[in-house]
Structures are given as structure tokens and as C-alpha cells.
Short mmCIF file of C-alpha atoms in Angstrom, two decimals:
data_model
loop_
_atom_site.label_atom_id
_atom_site.label_comp_id
_atom_site.label_asym_id
_atom_site.label_seq_id
_atom_site.Cartn_x
_atom_site.Cartn_y
_atom_site.Cartn_z
CA MET I 631 47.16 12.70 -143.41
CA SER I 632 48.77 11.07 -146.28
CA ASP I 633 49.88 14.51 -147.39
CA ALA I 634 50.50 16.90 -144.54
CA ARG I 635 49.86 19.50 -146.87
CA SER I 636 46.50 18.65 -148.17
CA SER I 637 43.19 20.04 -147.19
CA GLU I 638 40.12 18.03 -145.86
CA SER I 639 38.58 18.52 -149.24
CA GLY I 640 41.89 17.15 -151.11
CA PHE I 641 43.42 20.24 -152.71
CA PRO I 642 47.07 21.22 -151.77
CA ILE I 643 47.74 23.74 -149.05
CA LYS I 644 50.79 25.82 -149.73
CA GLY I 645 53.36 26.71 -147.23
CA VAL I 646 53.12 30.17 -148.22
CA TYR I 647 50.55 32.29 -150.00
CA THR I 648 51.28 35.69 -151.72
CA ALA I 649 49.03 38.11 -153.69
CA ALA I 650 49.70 36.15 -156.65
CA ASP I 651 47.27 33.56 -155.31
CA LEU I 652 44.51 36.03 -155.28
CA PRO I 653 42.23 36.36 -158.18
CA ALA I 654 42.24 39.52 -160.47
CA ASP I 655 38.78 40.14 -159.97
CA LEU I 656 38.72 39.62 -156.10
CA ASP I 657 36.87 42.64 -155.64
CA SER I 658 33.89 41.41 -157.58
CA ARG I 659 33.96 38.16 -155.96
CA LEU I 660 33.79 39.68 -152.51
CA GLY I 661 31.24 42.52 -152.91
CA GLU I 662 30.33 44.49 -149.90
CA PRO I 663 28.90 42.79 -146.68
CA GLY I 664 25.30 42.38 -147.08
CA ASP I 665 25.47 42.68 -150.86
CA TYR I 666 25.55 40.14 -153.78
CA PRO I 667 27.40 37.73 -153.91
CA TYR I 668 27.44 37.80 -150.03
CA THR I 669 31.01 36.53 -149.84
CA ARG I 670 31.54 38.56 -146.93
CA GLY I 671 28.28 37.87 -145.03
CA VAL I 672 24.52 38.25 -145.65
CA TYR I 673 24.15 41.59 -143.41
CA PRO I 674 26.18 44.58 -143.80
CA THR I 675 27.02 44.85 -140.04
CA MET I 676 27.13 41.25 -139.23
CA TYR I 677 28.06 40.87 -135.63
CA THR I 678 29.03 44.33 -135.06
CA SER I 679 25.50 45.42 -134.25
CA ARG I 680 24.47 42.11 -132.57
CA PRO I 681 26.12 38.64 -132.10
CA TRP I 682 24.99 35.45 -133.70
CA THR I 683 22.06 33.62 -131.98
CA MET I 684 23.59 31.40 -129.47
CA ARG I 685 21.64 28.06 -129.46
CA GLN I 686 22.06 24.93 -127.31
CA TYR I 687 20.68 21.73 -128.77
CA ALA I 688 18.72 19.94 -126.03
CA GLY I 689 16.06 17.45 -125.42
CA PHE I 690 16.03 13.97 -123.58
CA GLY I 691 13.51 11.89 -121.65
CA THR I 692 10.34 13.20 -121.01
CA ALA I 693 8.87 16.61 -121.94
CA SER I 694 9.05 17.68 -118.43
CA GLU I 695 12.80 17.03 -117.96
CA SER I 696 13.61 18.62 -121.13
CA ASN I 697 11.52 21.68 -120.12
CA ALA I 698 13.62 22.02 -117.01
CA ARG I 699 16.97 21.93 -119.02
CA TYR I 700 15.33 24.61 -121.44
CA HIS I 701 14.71 26.95 -118.53
CA GLN I 702 18.37 26.36 -117.29
CA LEU I 703 19.73 27.20 -120.61
CA LEU I 704 17.58 30.33 -120.70
CA ARG I 705 18.54 31.40 -117.38
CA ALA I 706 22.31 30.88 -118.36
CA GLY I 707 21.81 33.33 -121.43
CA THR I 708 21.04 31.12 -124.28
CA MET I 709 19.10 33.25 -127.07
CA GLY I 710 17.53 30.33 -128.84
CA LEU I 711 16.27 26.64 -128.06
CA SER I 712 17.13 23.67 -130.28
CA VAL I 713 15.11 20.49 -129.69
CA ALA I 714 16.22 17.16 -129.93
CA PHE I 715 13.70 14.19 -130.45
CA ASP I 716 14.06 10.72 -129.85
CA LEU I 717 14.02 8.26 -132.49
CA PRO I 718 10.33 7.10 -132.50
CA THR I 719 9.27 10.56 -132.65
CA GLN I 720 11.69 11.17 -135.79
CA MET I 721 10.20 8.32 -137.39
CA GLY I 722 6.83 8.98 -136.84
CA TYR I 723 5.93 6.27 -134.20
CA ASP I 724 4.22 6.55 -130.95
CA SER I 725 6.10 5.75 -127.67
CA ASP I 726 3.81 2.45 -127.15
CA ASP I 727 4.21 1.26 -130.71
CA PRO I 728 6.28 -2.00 -130.40
CA ILE I 729 8.75 -0.73 -132.79
CA ALA I 730 9.60 2.18 -130.36
CA HIS I 731 10.68 -0.24 -127.51
CA GLY I 732 14.03 0.38 -126.02
CA GLU I 733 14.32 3.81 -127.76
CA VAL I 734 11.89 6.11 -125.92
CA GLY I 735 13.53 9.49 -124.80
CA LYS I 736 16.97 8.11 -125.50
CA VAL I 737 18.46 10.47 -127.96
CA GLY I 738 16.06 13.33 -127.46
CA VAL I 739 12.67 14.08 -125.91
CA ALA I 740 9.61 11.84 -126.74
CA ILE I 741 6.78 13.80 -127.91
CA ASP I 742 3.63 11.84 -128.73
CA SER I 743 0.80 14.48 -128.70
CA ILE I 744 -0.17 18.12 -128.01
CA GLU I 745 -0.11 17.27 -124.34
CA ASP I 746 3.70 16.35 -124.62
CA MET I 747 4.23 19.38 -126.60
CA ARG I 748 2.49 21.55 -123.82
CA THR I 749 4.75 20.42 -121.24
CA LEU I 750 7.82 20.74 -123.35
CA PHE I 751 7.19 24.39 -123.61
CA ALA I 752 5.54 25.06 -120.38
CA ASP I 753 6.28 28.76 -119.23
CA ILE I 754 8.61 29.64 -122.15
CA PRO I 755 7.59 32.93 -123.79
CA LEU I 756 7.23 31.54 -127.48
CA ASP I 757 6.87 35.07 -128.81
CA LYS I 758 10.26 36.07 -127.43
CA VAL I 759 12.60 32.63 -128.03
CA SER I 760 13.48 31.39 -131.37
CA THR I 761 13.18 27.79 -131.48
CA SER I 762 14.94 25.22 -133.82
CA MET I 763 13.41 21.55 -134.09
CA THR I 764 15.74 18.85 -135.52
CA ILE I 765 12.89 16.81 -137.13
CA ASN I 766 12.40 15.93 -140.63
CA ALA I 767 10.10 13.26 -142.07
CA PRO I 768 7.34 14.46 -139.40
CA GLY I 769 8.65 17.98 -139.36
CA SER I 770 5.25 19.43 -140.32
CA VAL I 771 3.43 17.62 -137.59
CA LEU I 772 6.01 18.84 -134.86
CA LEU I 773 5.59 22.58 -136.35
CA LEU I 774 1.77 22.49 -135.99
CA LEU I 775 1.89 20.99 -132.53
CA TYR I 776 4.21 24.07 -131.59
CA GLN I 777 1.95 26.41 -133.34
CA LEU I 778 -1.31 25.00 -131.62
CA VAL I 779 0.57 25.29 -128.19
CA ALA I 780 1.60 28.81 -128.96
CA GLU I 781 -2.07 29.83 -130.04
CA GLU I 782 -3.27 28.27 -126.67
CA ALA I 783 -0.80 30.64 -124.93
CA GLY I 784 -2.23 33.83 -127.06
CA VAL I 785 0.87 33.75 -129.42
CA PRO I 786 -0.28 33.99 -132.83
CA GLY I 787 1.50 32.29 -135.87
CA PRO I 788 2.91 35.61 -137.24
CA ALA I 789 4.71 36.19 -133.84
CA LEU I 790 6.58 32.81 -133.92
CA ASN I 791 10.27 32.70 -134.93
CA GLY I 792 12.12 29.47 -135.56
CA THR I 793 13.18 26.80 -137.73
CA ILE I 794 12.20 23.11 -138.56
CA GLN I 795 15.01 20.97 -140.16
CA ASN I 796 12.41 19.37 -142.76
CA ASP I 797 15.39 18.19 -144.92
CA ILE I 798 14.50 14.73 -146.02
CA LEU I 799 16.67 14.34 -148.66
CA LYS I 800 19.65 14.24 -146.62
CA GLU I 801 17.87 11.40 -144.71
CA TYR I 802 18.19 9.38 -147.64
CA ILE I 803 21.85 10.14 -148.08
CA ALA I 804 23.24 10.15 -144.56
CA ARG I 805 21.06 9.71 -141.84
CA GLY I 806 18.23 7.31 -142.36
CA THR I 807 15.24 8.74 -140.53
CA TYR I 808 12.88 8.87 -143.51
CA ILE I 809 9.40 7.57 -143.58
CA PHE I 810 7.96 8.23 -147.17
CA PRO I 811 9.28 7.92 -150.62
CA PRO I 812 11.06 11.09 -152.14
CA LYS I 813 8.18 12.21 -154.23
CA PRO I 814 5.44 12.56 -151.59
CA SER I 815 8.14 13.81 -149.20
CA LEU I 816 9.09 16.64 -151.38
CA ARG I 817 5.26 17.32 -151.54
CA LEU I 818 5.15 17.56 -148.01
CA VAL I 819 7.93 19.96 -147.95
CA ALA I 820 6.26 22.22 -150.48
CA ASP I 821 3.08 22.20 -148.77
CA THR I 822 4.84 23.16 -145.56
CA PHE I 823 6.39 26.09 -147.53
CA ALA I 824 3.00 27.33 -148.60
CA TYR I 825 1.22 26.77 -145.32
CA CYS I 826 4.07 28.89 -143.50
CA ARG I 827 4.02 31.69 -145.85
CA ALA I 828 0.31 32.26 -144.92
CA GLU I 829 0.17 31.22 -141.43
CA VAL I 830 3.64 31.58 -139.76
CA PRO I 831 5.46 33.96 -142.13
CA LYS I 832 8.40 34.39 -139.93
CA TRP I 833 9.23 30.75 -139.71
CA ASN I 834 12.36 29.19 -141.38
CA THR I 835 10.47 26.33 -143.17
CA ILE I 836 13.50 24.20 -143.95
CA SER I 837 17.12 23.94 -142.60
CA ILE I 838 18.96 22.27 -145.54
CA SER I 839 21.63 20.22 -143.58
CA GLY I 840 25.03 19.35 -144.66
CA TYR I 841 25.75 18.65 -140.97
CA HIS I 842 24.73 15.02 -140.96
CA MET I 843 26.62 14.32 -144.23
CA ALA I 844 29.70 15.89 -142.63
CA GLU I 845 29.34 13.48 -139.54
CA ALA I 846 28.93 10.53 -141.82
CA GLY I 847 32.28 11.29 -143.23
CA ALA I 848 31.92 13.93 -145.98
CA SER I 849 34.57 16.42 -146.73
CA PRO I 850 33.95 19.94 -146.73
CA ALA I 851 33.37 20.12 -150.54
CA GLN I 852 31.10 17.35 -150.47
CA GLU I 853 29.15 18.68 -147.69
CA ILE I 854 28.43 22.01 -149.34
CA ALA I 855 27.91 20.29 -152.91
CA PHE I 856 25.42 18.01 -151.78
CA THR I 857 23.64 20.33 -149.50
CA LEU I 858 23.30 22.98 -152.15
CA ALA I 859 22.09 20.11 -154.82
CA ASN I 860 19.48 19.28 -152.40
CA GLY I 861 18.69 22.96 -151.96
CA VAL I 862 18.08 23.16 -155.63
CA GLU I 863 15.82 20.22 -155.55
CA TYR I 864 13.54 21.83 -152.88
CA VAL I 865 13.30 25.17 -154.92
CA ARG I 866 12.33 23.15 -158.01
CA ALA I 867 9.64 21.34 -156.05
CA ALA I 868 8.40 24.34 -154.54
CA LEU I 869 8.25 26.14 -158.03
CA ALA I 870 6.43 23.12 -159.28
CA ALA I 871 3.69 23.38 -156.76
CA GLY I 872 3.08 26.73 -158.14
CA LEU I 873 5.15 28.86 -155.63
CA ALA I 874 7.06 31.98 -156.84
CA VAL I 875 10.51 31.89 -156.05
CA ASP I 876 10.61 35.05 -154.07
CA ASP I 877 7.68 33.95 -152.00
CA PHE I 878 9.44 30.99 -150.22
CA ALA I 879 13.28 31.48 -150.98
CA PRO I 880 13.81 34.31 -148.20
CA ARG I 881 12.73 31.36 -145.59
CA LEU I 882 15.08 28.78 -146.84
CA SER I 883 18.01 28.30 -144.22
CA PHE I 884 21.04 25.94 -144.07
CA PHE I 885 22.70 23.76 -141.45
CA PHE I 886 26.47 23.13 -141.63
CA VAL I 887 29.13 21.65 -139.46
CA ALA I 888 32.43 23.44 -138.13
CA ARG I 889 35.49 21.11 -137.88
CA THR I 890 38.70 21.87 -136.25
CA THR I 891 40.44 22.84 -139.60
CA LEU I 892 39.52 26.40 -139.18
CA LEU I 893 40.82 28.19 -142.24
CA GLU I 894 39.22 25.58 -144.73
CA GLU I 895 36.10 25.93 -142.76
CA VAL I 896 35.97 29.72 -142.97
CA ALA I 897 36.67 29.37 -146.89
CA LYS I 898 33.94 26.75 -147.12
CA PHE I 899 31.16 28.98 -145.53
CA ARG I 900 32.31 31.82 -147.85
CA ALA I 901 32.16 29.84 -150.98
CA ALA I 902 28.71 28.30 -149.94
CA ARG I 903 27.22 31.80 -149.83
CA ARG I 904 28.70 32.85 -153.35
CA ILE I 905 27.42 29.68 -154.91
CA TRP I 906 24.02 29.99 -153.51
CA ALA I 907 23.54 33.61 -154.41
CA ARG I 908 24.66 32.96 -158.03
CA LEU I 909 22.09 29.92 -158.41
CA MET I 910 19.26 31.70 -157.01
CA ARG I 911 19.89 34.89 -159.08
CA ASP I 912 21.06 33.20 -162.39
CA GLU I 913 19.20 29.94 -162.44
CA PHE I 914 16.03 30.77 -160.63
CA GLY I 915 15.56 34.24 -161.41
CA ALA I 916 15.19 35.67 -157.97
CA LYS I 917 14.76 39.51 -157.51
CA ASN I 918 14.39 39.65 -153.79
CA PRO I 919 18.05 39.92 -152.12
CA LYS I 920 16.82 37.70 -149.26
CA SER I 921 16.13 34.81 -151.72
CA MET I 922 19.80 34.99 -152.67
CA MET I 923 21.12 34.91 -148.98
CA LEU I 924 22.43 31.70 -147.72
CA ARG I 925 21.62 31.87 -144.03
CA PHE I 926 22.80 28.93 -141.81
CA HIS I 927 23.03 27.49 -138.38
CA THR I 928 26.19 25.91 -137.28
CA GLN I 929 26.89 23.12 -134.92
CA THR I 930 30.42 21.97 -134.03
CA ALA I 931 31.77 18.77 -135.15
CA GLY I 932 30.38 16.13 -132.83
CA VAL I 933 32.23 13.46 -134.79
CA GLN I 934 35.51 15.01 -133.92
CA LEU I 935 34.82 14.54 -130.09
CA THR I 936 36.60 11.90 -128.23
CA ALA I 937 35.60 9.62 -125.49
CA GLN I 938 39.41 9.74 -124.49
CA GLN I 939 40.48 12.54 -122.40
CA PRO I 940 36.98 14.35 -122.85
CA GLU I 941 38.31 17.49 -121.45
CA VAL I 942 40.36 18.05 -124.83
CA ASN I 943 36.93 18.69 -126.55
CA LEU I 944 36.71 21.89 -124.91
CA VAL I 945 39.63 23.10 -126.87
CA ARG I 946 38.18 21.39 -130.08
CA VAL I 947 34.65 22.93 -129.57
CA ALA I 948 36.13 26.57 -128.83
CA VAL I 949 38.37 26.22 -132.34
CA GLN I 950 35.26 25.04 -134.23
CA GLY I 951 33.16 27.73 -132.86
CA LEU I 952 35.75 30.23 -133.70
CA GLY I 953 35.56 28.87 -137.46
CA ALA I 954 31.99 29.21 -137.71
CA VAL I 955 31.88 32.77 -136.32
CA LEU I 956 34.76 33.78 -138.62
CA GLY I 957 32.74 32.21 -141.34
CA GLY I 958 29.80 34.35 -140.64
CA THR I 959 27.15 32.10 -139.21
CA GLN I 960 23.89 33.24 -138.19
CA SER I 961 23.45 30.93 -135.28
CA LEU I 962 25.65 28.36 -133.43
CA HIS I 963 25.44 25.48 -131.27
CA THR I 964 28.59 24.42 -129.44
CA ASN I 965 28.87 20.79 -128.42
CA SER I 966 29.46 19.84 -124.73
CA PHE I 967 32.52 18.12 -124.09
CA ASP I 968 31.06 14.92 -122.71
CA GLU I 969 28.71 14.17 -125.84
CA ALA I 970 31.15 11.48 -127.24
CA ILE I 971 30.31 9.58 -124.03
CA ALA I 972 26.64 10.25 -123.31
CA LEU I 973 23.96 13.12 -123.15
CA PRO I 974 25.53 16.20 -121.81
CA THR I 975 25.29 16.93 -118.19
CA GLU I 976 23.98 20.47 -117.10
CA LYS I 977 27.36 21.56 -116.31
CA ALA I 978 28.93 20.43 -119.50
CA ALA I 979 25.97 22.18 -121.51
CA ARG I 980 26.55 25.37 -119.65
CA LEU I 981 30.13 25.20 -120.43
CA ALA I 982 29.41 24.80 -124.08
CA LEU I 983 27.33 27.93 -124.08
CA ARG I 984 30.07 29.96 -121.99
CA THR I 985 32.35 29.08 -124.84
CA GLN I 986 30.01 31.03 -127.26
CA GLN I 987 29.72 33.72 -124.89
CA VAL I 988 33.52 34.21 -124.60
CA LEU I 989 33.78 34.44 -128.14
CA ALA I 990 31.09 37.08 -128.40
CA TYR I 991 31.87 39.28 -125.64
CA GLU I 992 35.60 38.59 -124.55
CA THR I 993 37.38 38.81 -127.98
CA ASP I 994 37.25 41.39 -130.60
CA LEU I 995 35.45 39.11 -133.26
CA THR I 996 32.46 41.18 -133.27
CA ALA I 997 34.22 44.28 -133.79
CA THR I 998 34.63 43.96 -137.52
CA VAL I 999 32.94 42.30 -140.50
CA ASP I 1000 34.51 39.28 -142.18
CA PRO I 1001 38.08 39.73 -140.61
CA PHE I 1002 39.70 37.14 -143.30
CA ALA I 1003 38.65 39.35 -146.42
CA GLY I 1004 41.80 39.72 -148.49
CA SER I 1005 43.55 37.10 -146.81
CA TYR I 1006 45.96 35.35 -149.20
CA VAL I 1007 45.33 31.86 -148.00
CA VAL I 1008 41.42 32.07 -147.15
CA GLU I 1009 40.60 33.76 -150.49
CA ALA I 1010 42.66 31.17 -152.39
CA MET I 1011 41.06 28.40 -150.32
CA THR I 1012 37.45 30.04 -150.93
CA ASP I 1013 38.03 29.75 -154.68
CA GLU I 1014 39.53 26.40 -154.45
CA LEU I 1015 36.34 25.33 -152.51
CA GLU I 1016 34.11 26.95 -155.02
CA ALA I 1017 35.64 25.08 -157.81
CA ALA I 1018 35.60 21.83 -156.02
CA ILE I 1019 31.93 22.25 -154.94
CA THR I 1020 30.79 23.34 -158.28
CA ALA I 1021 32.27 20.43 -159.88
CA LEU I 1022 30.75 17.85 -157.62
CA MET I 1023 27.29 19.51 -158.04
CA GLU I 1024 27.68 19.26 -161.77
CA ARG I 1025 28.31 15.37 -160.91
CA VAL I 1026 25.00 15.24 -159.03
CA ALA I 1027 23.21 17.36 -162.05
CA ASP I 1028 24.73 14.58 -164.30
CA HIS I 1029 22.21 12.03 -162.88
CA GLY I 1030 19.21 14.31 -163.79
CA SER I 1031 18.57 15.83 -160.30
CA ALA I 1032 19.58 15.45 -156.53
CA VAL I 1033 16.68 12.70 -156.00
CA ASP I 1034 17.98 10.63 -159.12
CA ALA I 1035 21.49 10.75 -157.90
CA ILE I 1036 20.05 9.68 -154.39
CA GLU I 1037 18.34 6.79 -155.97
CA ALA I 1038 21.44 5.81 -157.82
CA GLY I 1039 23.41 5.94 -154.57
CA PHE I 1040 25.82 8.50 -155.84
CA GLN I 1041 26.02 10.88 -152.83
CA LYS I 1042 26.10 7.98 -150.46
CA ARG I 1043 28.87 6.23 -152.12
CA GLU I 1044 31.01 9.32 -152.25
CA ILE I 1045 30.64 9.87 -148.49
CA GLU I 1046 31.37 6.37 -147.74
CA GLN I 1047 34.50 6.56 -149.85
CA SER I 1048 35.64 9.81 -147.92
CA ALA I 1049 34.86 8.36 -144.45
CA TYR I 1050 36.91 5.12 -145.22
CA ARG I 1051 40.02 7.44 -146.26
CA ILE I 1052 39.56 9.35 -142.98
CA ALA I 1053 39.28 6.22 -140.91
CA GLN I 1054 42.36 4.72 -142.47
CA GLU I 1055 44.47 7.91 -141.92
CA ILE I 1056 43.38 7.82 -138.33
CA ASP I 1057 44.29 4.01 -137.94
CA ALA I 1058 47.63 4.54 -139.73
CA GLY I 1059 48.35 7.63 -137.43
CA GLU I 1060 48.61 9.89 -140.49
CA ARG I 1061 45.79 11.99 -139.22
CA VAL I 1062 46.43 13.09 -135.76
CA VAL I 1063 43.52 12.98 -133.11
CA VAL I 1064 44.92 14.03 -129.76
CA GLY I 1065 44.30 11.59 -127.13
CA LEU I 1066 43.16 8.98 -129.30
CA ASN I 1067 46.15 8.05 -131.71
CA ARG I 1068 48.68 10.27 -130.17
CA PHE I 1069 49.42 11.97 -126.75
CA ARG I 1070 47.62 9.23 -124.97
CA ILE I 1071 47.53 8.62 -121.22
CA ASP I 1072 47.62 5.30 -119.45
CA GLU I 1073 44.74 5.85 -116.97
CA GLU I 1074 41.52 7.87 -118.00
CA GLU I 1075 39.81 9.86 -115.20
CA PRO I 1076 36.40 8.66 -114.08
CA TYR I 1077 33.32 10.32 -115.43
CA GLU I 1078 29.65 9.91 -114.38
CA PRO I 1079 27.40 10.44 -117.63
CA LEU I 1080 23.98 11.61 -117.51
CA ARG I 1081 21.82 8.67 -117.64
CA VAL I 1082 18.11 8.48 -118.93
CA ASP I 1083 15.36 7.08 -116.61
CA PRO I 1084 14.50 3.69 -118.21
CA THR I 1085 10.91 4.01 -116.75
CA ILE I 1086 10.16 6.73 -119.19
CA GLU I 1087 8.74 4.19 -121.99
CA ALA I 1088 6.07 2.66 -119.60
CA ALA I 1089 5.26 6.44 -118.26
CA GLN I 1090 4.74 7.62 -121.99
CA ALA I 1091 2.53 4.48 -122.73
CA GLU I 1092 0.42 5.37 -119.56
CA ARG I 1093 -0.03 9.01 -120.81
CA LEU I 1094 -0.92 7.72 -124.47
CA ALA I 1095 -3.58 5.35 -122.89
CA LYS I 1096 -4.95 8.16 -120.92
CA LEU I 1097 -5.14 10.34 -123.81
CA ARG I 1098 -6.87 7.94 -126.03
CA ALA I 1099 -9.50 7.31 -123.17
CA ASP I 1100 -10.21 10.90 -122.40
CA ARG I 1101 -10.68 12.29 -126.06
CA ASP I 1102 -13.30 12.48 -128.47
CA GLY I 1103 -12.55 9.30 -130.73
CA GLY I 1104 -15.25 10.35 -133.24
CA ALA I 1105 -13.54 13.49 -133.73
CA VAL I 1106 -10.22 12.13 -134.11
CA GLU I 1107 -11.45 9.56 -136.69
CA ARG I 1108 -13.06 12.31 -138.70
CA ALA I 1109 -10.15 14.59 -138.75
CA LEU I 1110 -7.72 11.50 -139.66
CA ALA I 1111 -10.25 10.70 -142.61
CA GLU I 1112 -10.16 14.45 -143.84
CA LEU I 1113 -6.23 14.16 -143.66
CA ARG I 1114 -6.30 11.10 -145.64
CA ALA I 1115 -8.52 12.62 -148.32
CA ALA I 1116 -6.31 15.53 -148.64
CA ALA I 1117 -3.11 13.23 -149.02
CA GLU I 1118 -4.82 11.40 -151.61
CA GLY I 1119 -5.73 14.43 -153.54
CA ASP I 1120 -3.51 17.73 -154.18
CA ALA I 1121 -5.00 19.82 -151.28
CA ASN I 1122 -2.48 21.15 -148.75
CA VAL I 1123 -2.15 18.45 -146.15
CA LEU I 1124 -1.27 20.67 -143.20
CA ARG I 1125 -4.48 22.14 -142.74
CA PRO I 1126 -6.29 18.85 -142.01
CA MET I 1127 -3.16 17.73 -140.20
CA LYS I 1128 -3.52 20.74 -137.85
CA GLU I 1129 -7.07 19.89 -136.90
CA ALA I 1130 -6.35 16.19 -136.42
CA LEU I 1131 -3.73 17.25 -133.92
CA ARG I 1132 -5.99 19.80 -132.33
CA ALA I 1133 -8.39 16.89 -131.51
CA ARG I 1134 -5.55 15.20 -129.83
CA ALA I 1135 -4.64 12.75 -132.54
CA THR I 1136 -0.93 11.35 -131.81
CA VAL I 1137 2.17 11.83 -134.05
CA GLY I 1138 1.90 8.12 -134.74
CA GLU I 1139 -1.62 8.12 -135.72
CA VAL I 1140 -0.99 11.12 -137.99
CA CYS I 1141 2.05 9.63 -139.77
CA GLY I 1142 0.37 6.33 -139.92
CA THR I 1143 -2.56 7.96 -141.89
CA LEU I 1144 -0.01 9.23 -144.45
CA ARG I 1145 2.00 6.01 -144.58
CA ALA I 1146 -1.27 4.30 -145.64
CA VAL I 1147 -1.54 6.66 -148.59
CA TRP I 1148 2.05 7.30 -149.56
CA GLY I 1149 3.70 4.10 -148.38
CA ILE I 1150 7.26 4.07 -146.92
CA TYR I 1151 10.59 4.04 -148.50
CA ARG I 1152 13.13 1.18 -148.23
CA PRO I 1153 16.75 1.84 -149.39
CA SER I 1154 16.40 -1.43 -151.47
CA ASP I 1155 13.55 0.27 -153.52
CA ARG I 1156 16.14 2.14 -155.55
CA PHE I 1157 17.84 -1.06 -156.72
#
């Protein structure tokens, strides 16, 4: 880096910290574990009573192949499943849509209908596992498919436990898998909150994500500031839809990255909890302590993995996972060492899970809560980050709201500037990346990546043709007409959407119905 003593967020790091760097009101800033402002963690005992949920993000090719990987991960001891969907599914298109050509099953599993979802979760006890689904614009669609499959297996909605990402605002900022404009997208999020409160009460209805912003180049302060600003927008949307804050806020969750800069990452997580607790209590009047708890999932930083000397990624992931645990994460996915090259092999995915198991069962991390509490450097960094995050959130608010700032391109520009700075530092050798710009080797060892069968697209198209031929076409048309009427009015769209999916409407048909009513969003629309 240009200044070897600068943090990722830009504040200076001292060579030595002392008691003079601690705030006079440290005790009130910390609180007790499980108590406001939750700096020390959202639960009194944290990992001393049980470890974090160990998730592994997986999904590729067909639903059958992904189901086999899930069973392998469960046998290896994973405690929660995280589903990756392919790009057509993320964008609400069926596998036989021309726009899906070449992308079916590539970066995740292809799900076109309830039949694919049945295959994906075949013989998996949905009342015993926690399932996280990385799906945003069509998040409600995939949740309903999951619920329908669970009901067929005799598992009622109240017994289901998991999360849909369902965070559309960060898609406009950093990732791009949006469908509808912001206003109807926020309505769909609020409808999902209301539906789940009644039908799937233990489900986390949104995972407000900074991870993808970090992968796009956001600094730790930007990652938290823009994520919490989006969280504020979702809270306001739910309140505007007539929901009471304590009716939905306990089911909000967050999703962050863990980088190799361990101390700053620990401080980042602690600052984020403190800011969110204050916002929910003071700005939104939350009374339920669970409404003030920032609960989050963490994934290690994929952007920091290298294709050069990929085995070094094992070390990076271990350090990143350590930072997430010391920062108090509720669940964790550790990346596989080969993900900078291709989809992870079975062995690499197992090694990633074993990394978490070593942290949980071979170290003393689970013996005490918040080991860094009172640390001169971590407490000082927590305060520095809190100030930087709050200042950035105020700049978002100066635009009027997070949506207004998104439409002005504010967050995207800030992240792009940060990403450009990082790239310059790496190119100049000021930011060391082991194996890439320093400590290189002349010849890389051969590696055989996991490859996706190119015939998947044709097979999915055949499945869709058979589905459409076998189903009751009239029932599908009637169900989609009811969905369209709900979208045109102000009724909750998830109930008719569920009936359409039950009648075997496809993901593309459901999303296409909503497209016809709400339109689609193009980045040029904001200029």
C-alpha cells in the first residue's frame, strides 16, 4: 500500500496502541455480550455453548448433481446448506430462453420449476437443515418453491429454517442481477416480509449483503456503510407497507465478507453491530431486543484468492475465517482454494469445511466470548470504523435515501474509485499479493478443475418441454392471471405466486408475468 500503516478503510494504523487510545466511555460502548449495543456479540454465550453454523456454498450443473454435493457436504459435517443458482435462474429466465444460452448450470444450479426443486432437495431433511439461498430478484419465487417441496415432504412452513438473500438494492450497486425497477422491487421485498411472518416465521426474509460490494472493490467502511444504508431503506419500505418494526426486524439478517486484514475485519463487525443497534432503537423505535441485533453470515473473500499458487489460498481462507469468528459471525462459508480457477472440486470443498472444523474444535476460540474486548488496537479500530461508516451513511442520506443515492450512481462511483486504487497498488507492488506480485514461482503445478457438462442446457430444455406438455395449461394460465392482477393492485403477490408454482408454472413464466406489469430496470434509466 502507498502507506504501509494505513488500514483498508484509509485511517492510519499506529505502530503501538496504549490505554490512551481507548475511549473514556468504553464500558457503555461495549455493553455485555448479548446486550445493547451488542458490540461484544448478539448472544450472551456466543460460541461457548455452540459454534457458528458451518455452511458451504454449493450448486452447479443440474439439480441432481447439486443434490449429490449437498449429501456429501452433510456427511462431512456441514450444518447448513447454501445454494448457488445459475445466472438464468438469478435473472428469472427459464433454461430454454434464448437469453439463457451458454449460461445454464455454469455458476450455480439451474432451477426452472418445482420439479427441479424436488430433485435439488431429494432425501434432505428440510426440518433439520438450515438452507440459505443466494437469490435476489426472484428470491420470493425460489422460497415458495422450497416451501412447496417441504410441504410435499410433510414439513410445514413453521418448521423451516433458512435465509433468502432477497437484497435487490445491492444488485443495482455492485452485482447486476436485477429485474424490476427499485420501487416494485422494494414492494416485493415487503410482501415477502409479510408473507413469511404469517407462513414461514423462522425464515430470515432478507440477507442484506455487503459481500458483493466488497468483491467489487468496496473498502470495509464502504461495505458496512452502504449495506446498513440499504438496511434502513428496507425497514422504511416495510413500515410504509404497514408492518410494525418489531414484527419483521427480528428476521432481518446480513451478509459480509472476511478479508485477510484480520484486525480491521474484527473491528468492522463489532462497529456494524453497534451502529445497527443504535439505528433500530433510536431511529425506528424498536422495542424487541432481537430487532436491534445485527445477525450476519460471513463468506471469506473470493476476490483475494489467486489462480497463481492456489494452495496458498488455504492459508488465506484460514486467516479470513479466523477474522469472521473473532468478529462474532453467526454462520460462515469458507471458500475452496481452487475457486479462483473454477467451481470447487469435492476434495477442495471438503478441505474448506475442515478449515472451519479446525477453528471450532481444535482451537480455544469457542472457550470465551469476544476475545478482543478491551484490546487497545481493536477498540481503537472499532471506533475509527464506526466514525467512517457513520460519515458515509450520512453522505448516502444527503441524497434523500439509499435508492436516491443508487439512482445518482453514488455508491457505485465510490466503490469503483476504491477498486481502482486497490488495482493500482497491486500493479505497483505497494500492496503485496503473495504469489501474484511477490514470491512468485517460475512454473505452476498442473491443476484439473471441475468442469460442467455442456449438455446440461439441452437436458433442461427437454425437461421443460415435457413439463409444459404434461401439466394443466389452463390451470397455469389462470394462476398467472391471478398473479398479474395482484401485481397490478396492492395485494400480496406471494400467495397467487405460490399457487402458480404449485400448478407447475416455471420461474421464467412467473417472473415474465411480473415483468409485464412492473417493467425492467436498465442502468441508463437513472440518467
